[in-house]
């Protein structure tokens, strides 16, 4: 026989509980953002638009097991000083409005400010963020120990892209640029092999 369900009349509904790690942080940056701390192992922050869960992934590659099929709009790589070393567009719905250099400065300023904000609000050391969403797109972020920042803007349905960005750094950036004696750090990336491998990799996701 099935156990009886006992309801407590004095119990408060779950939606009224306002624990710190469930409380969204809305940032006034011209879009609706909600920032949630993620616990378990290292502390991370994921800025996500509240809504349906991302679509499931049909990928068979091990490093893409947590990323859903996606449509990429653009990708950027910054050095620690804020200089954009690489920029590429694919299916960006709207073209760049105004100066592209100004857009790069705005993007880096946003990343820097959000990183500082999350770090100050984190209840533990090591707090950081790896994604944030607006009502129109999702920004995926990965920063290396040397301060190189990788940005990948995708549609909202994209899943966790951290492994994708780690793969770009470890298997494409390092192999094609860091180990290339002809490439000088902090110079714009124009290596044909890097561009080809990055494009082929992202097209295959």
Tab-separated table of C-alpha atoms in Angstrom:
chain	number	residue	atom	x	y	z
A	1	UNK	CA	0.000	0.000	0.000
A	2	UNK	CA	1.164	3.539	-0.737
A	3	UNK	CA	2.202	5.694	2.245
A	4	UNK	CA	-0.176	8.420	3.311
A	5	UNK	CA	0.727	11.973	2.442
A	6	UNK	CA	0.597	14.236	5.469
A	7	UNK	CA	0.292	17.964	4.807
A	8	UNK	CA	1.388	20.487	7.374
A	9	UNK	CA	-0.958	23.445	7.450
A	10	UNK	CA	1.678	25.657	9.028
A	11	UNK	CA	4.313	24.902	6.419
A	12	UNK	CA	5.259	27.856	4.259
A	13	UNK	CA	5.257	27.372	0.477
A	14	UNK	CA	8.676	26.783	-1.057
A	15	UNK	CA	8.419	29.881	-3.214
A	16	UNK	CA	8.454	32.134	-0.132
A	17	UNK	CA	11.835	30.942	1.056
A	18	UNK	CA	14.487	33.485	0.142
A	19	UNK	CA	17.856	31.849	0.742
A	20	UNK	CA	20.879	33.856	-0.323
A	21	UNK	CA	21.937	31.445	-3.044
A	22	UNK	CA	18.465	31.439	-4.596
A	23	UNK	CA	18.048	35.202	-4.682
A	24	UNK	CA	18.687	36.633	-8.155
A	25	UNK	CA	20.785	39.708	-8.655
A	26	UNK	CA	19.450	41.998	-11.354
A	27	UNK	CA	22.079	44.169	-12.987
A	28	UNK	CA	21.166	47.462	-14.606
A	29	UNK	CA	23.073	47.137	-17.850
A	30	UNK	CA	20.205	47.668	-20.237
A	31	UNK	CA	19.053	44.055	-20.109
A	32	UNK	CA	17.320	41.712	-17.697
A	33	UNK	CA	20.041	39.701	-15.962
A	34	UNK	CA	19.843	37.352	-13.008
A	35	UNK	CA	23.040	36.198	-11.312
A	36	UNK	CA	22.983	33.002	-9.241
A	37	UNK	CA	25.892	31.562	-7.225
A	38	UNK	CA	26.646	27.935	-8.023
A	39	UNK	CA	27.877	25.705	-5.186
A	40	UNK	CA	29.722	22.407	-5.275
A	41	UNK	CA	33.489	22.082	-5.629
A	42	UNK	CA	34.800	25.440	-6.732
A	43	UNK	CA	32.412	28.343	-6.395
A	44	UNK	CA	31.145	29.703	-9.686
A	45	UNK	CA	28.521	32.204	-10.677
A	46	UNK	CA	26.231	31.749	-13.622
A	47	UNK	CA	24.261	34.729	-14.794
A	48	UNK	CA	21.184	33.238	-16.387
A	49	UNK	CA	17.885	34.507	-17.708
A	50	UNK	CA	15.139	32.977	-15.614
A	51	UNK	CA	13.046	30.776	-17.857
A	52	UNK	CA	12.902	27.279	-19.387
A	53	UNK	CA	15.888	25.001	-19.063
A	54	UNK	CA	18.246	24.761	-22.070
A	55	UNK	CA	17.616	22.083	-24.663
A	56	UNK	CA	19.283	18.728	-24.254
A	57	UNK	CA	22.446	18.018	-26.208
A	58	UNK	CA	22.723	15.489	-29.008
A	59	UNK	CA	26.517	15.876	-29.287
A	60	UNK	CA	28.693	12.771	-29.093
A	61	UNK	CA	32.039	14.450	-28.450
A	62	UNK	CA	33.232	14.047	-24.876
A	63	UNK	CA	34.178	17.719	-24.464
A	64	UNK	CA	30.747	18.774	-25.718
A	65	UNK	CA	28.726	16.504	-23.475
A	66	UNK	CA	27.349	19.432	-21.471
A	67	UNK	CA	26.726	21.839	-24.367
A	68	UNK	CA	23.545	21.832	-26.386
A	69	UNK	CA	23.336	22.444	-30.107
A	70	UNK	CA	23.581	26.163	-30.595
A	71	UNK	CA	23.753	29.047	-33.036
A	72	UNK	CA	26.831	31.179	-32.489
A	73	UNK	CA	26.687	34.889	-33.241
A	74	UNK	CA	30.218	36.108	-32.601
A	75	UNK	CA	33.398	35.362	-30.694
A	76	UNK	CA	36.031	37.607	-29.124
A	77	UNK	CA	39.419	37.074	-27.493
A	78	UNK	CA	40.886	39.747	-25.202
A	79	UNK	CA	44.260	40.027	-23.546
A	80	UNK	CA	44.596	41.072	-19.918
A	81	UNK	CA	44.951	44.739	-20.923
A	82	UNK	CA	41.583	44.760	-22.677
A	83	UNK	CA	42.838	44.688	-26.259
A	84	UNK	CA	40.703	42.584	-28.581
A	85	UNK	CA	43.069	40.137	-30.266
A	86	UNK	CA	40.457	38.344	-32.356
A	87	UNK	CA	36.880	38.891	-33.489
A	88	UNK	CA	34.677	36.774	-35.722
A	89	UNK	CA	30.995	36.865	-36.689
A	90	UNK	CA	28.757	34.083	-38.013
A	91	UNK	CA	25.016	34.577	-37.843
A	92	UNK	CA	24.807	37.862	-35.992
A	93	UNK	CA	21.221	39.129	-36.439
A	94	UNK	CA	22.145	42.822	-36.258
A	95	UNK	CA	25.349	44.352	-37.608
A	96	UNK	CA	27.710	46.326	-35.425
A	97	UNK	CA	26.262	49.727	-34.643
A	98	UNK	CA	28.987	52.308	-34.999
A	99	UNK	CA	32.669	51.676	-34.386
A	100	UNK	CA	33.705	48.050	-33.860
A	101	UNK	CA	36.586	49.158	-31.640
A	102	UNK	CA	34.124	50.928	-29.362
A	103	UNK	CA	32.066	47.745	-29.090
A	104	UNK	CA	35.164	45.826	-28.012
A	105	UNK	CA	35.838	48.418	-25.313
A	106	UNK	CA	32.250	48.190	-24.068
A	107	UNK	CA	32.410	44.398	-23.944
A	108	UNK	CA	35.675	44.327	-22.009
A	109	UNK	CA	34.415	46.997	-19.615
A	110	UNK	CA	31.273	44.957	-18.987
A	111	UNK	CA	33.286	41.795	-18.317
A	112	UNK	CA	35.670	43.611	-15.991
A	113	UNK	CA	32.862	45.269	-14.015
A	114	UNK	CA	30.812	42.083	-13.712
A	115	UNK	CA	33.857	40.132	-12.556
A	116	UNK	CA	34.577	42.714	-9.860
A	117	UNK	CA	30.945	42.763	-8.724
A	118	UNK	CA	30.667	38.980	-8.503
A	119	UNK	CA	33.996	38.750	-6.669
A	120	UNK	CA	32.884	41.255	-4.030
A	121	UNK	CA	29.499	39.595	-3.510
A	122	UNK	CA	30.825	36.030	-3.384
A	123	UNK	CA	30.477	34.436	0.094
A	124	UNK	CA	33.704	32.494	-0.516
A	125	UNK	CA	37.036	33.067	-2.203
A	126	UNK	CA	37.340	32.122	-5.830
A	127	UNK	CA	33.924	33.339	-6.954
A	128	UNK	CA	33.593	33.990	-10.664
A	129	UNK	CA	31.089	33.858	-13.485
A	130	UNK	CA	31.051	31.842	-16.691
A	131	UNK	CA	27.841	32.902	-18.439
A	132	UNK	CA	25.174	35.566	-18.474
A	133	UNK	CA	22.017	35.952	-20.517
A	134	UNK	CA	19.908	38.815	-21.761
A	135	UNK	CA	16.501	38.559	-23.387
A	136	UNK	CA	18.143	38.117	-26.787
A	137	UNK	CA	21.415	36.209	-26.415
A	138	UNK	CA	23.727	34.351	-24.057
A	139	UNK	CA	27.300	35.440	-23.342
A	140	UNK	CA	29.670	32.584	-22.476
A	141	UNK	CA	32.941	33.494	-20.774
A	142	UNK	CA	36.235	31.811	-19.942
A	143	UNK	CA	39.354	33.425	-18.465
A	144	UNK	CA	42.781	31.804	-18.265
A	145	UNK	CA	45.332	32.183	-15.476
A	146	UNK	CA	47.325	34.553	-17.692
A	147	UNK	CA	44.330	36.850	-18.156
A	148	UNK	CA	43.307	35.843	-21.693
A	149	UNK	CA	39.526	36.179	-21.949
A	150	UNK	CA	37.405	34.153	-24.365
A	151	UNK	CA	33.873	35.312	-25.179
A	152	UNK	CA	31.319	33.367	-27.203
A	153	UNK	CA	27.887	34.890	-27.837
A	154	UNK	CA	25.214	32.317	-28.638
A	155	UNK	CA	21.479	31.902	-28.735
A	156	UNK	CA	19.648	31.490	-25.437
A	157	UNK	CA	19.189	27.733	-25.879
A	158	UNK	CA	22.918	27.020	-25.678
A	159	UNK	CA	23.878	24.918	-22.690
A	160	UNK	CA	27.024	25.043	-20.572
A	161	UNK	CA	29.803	26.120	-22.942
A	162	UNK	CA	32.705	26.047	-20.487
A	163	UNK	CA	34.190	22.856	-21.919
A	164	UNK	CA	33.890	24.304	-25.417
A	165	UNK	CA	35.836	27.415	-24.427
A	166	UNK	CA	38.417	25.339	-22.543
A	167	UNK	CA	38.901	23.231	-25.657
A	168	UNK	CA	39.393	26.359	-27.771
A	169	UNK	CA	42.079	27.560	-25.385
A	170	UNK	CA	43.893	24.266	-24.726
A	171	UNK	CA	43.717	22.649	-28.150
A	172	UNK	CA	43.530	25.560	-30.590
A	173	UNK	CA	44.897	28.730	-28.983
A	174	UNK	CA	47.833	27.036	-27.257
A	175	UNK	CA	48.700	24.721	-30.144
A	176	UNK	CA	48.382	27.297	-32.931
A	177	UNK	CA	49.581	30.454	-31.181
A	178	UNK	CA	51.335	29.913	-27.847
A	179	UNK	CA	53.602	27.246	-29.347
A	180	UNK	CA	54.084	29.240	-32.547
A	181	UNK	CA	57.389	31.189	-32.450
A	182	UNK	CA	56.122	33.501	-35.192
A	183	UNK	CA	53.227	34.792	-33.081
A	184	UNK	CA	53.924	37.597	-30.641
A	185	UNK	CA	51.761	37.851	-27.552
A	186	UNK	CA	49.329	40.773	-27.379
A	187	UNK	CA	49.330	41.170	-31.165
A	188	UNK	CA	46.123	40.728	-33.205
A	189	UNK	CA	45.587	37.114	-34.215
A	190	UNK	CA	45.928	36.598	-37.955
A	191	UNK	CA	47.279	33.042	-38.035
A	192	UNK	CA	45.419	31.189	-40.842
A	193	UNK	CA	45.753	27.843	-39.050
A	194	UNK	CA	44.141	29.223	-35.888
A	195	UNK	CA	41.276	30.797	-37.827
A	196	UNK	CA	40.676	27.610	-39.810
A	197	UNK	CA	40.743	25.275	-36.810
A	198	UNK	CA	38.525	27.547	-34.716
A	199	UNK	CA	35.995	27.917	-37.520
A	200	UNK	CA	35.931	24.186	-38.242
A	201	UNK	CA	35.545	23.353	-34.564
A	202	UNK	CA	32.660	25.746	-33.948
A	203	UNK	CA	30.942	24.728	-37.187
A	204	UNK	CA	31.058	21.112	-36.019
A	205	UNK	CA	29.308	21.695	-32.699
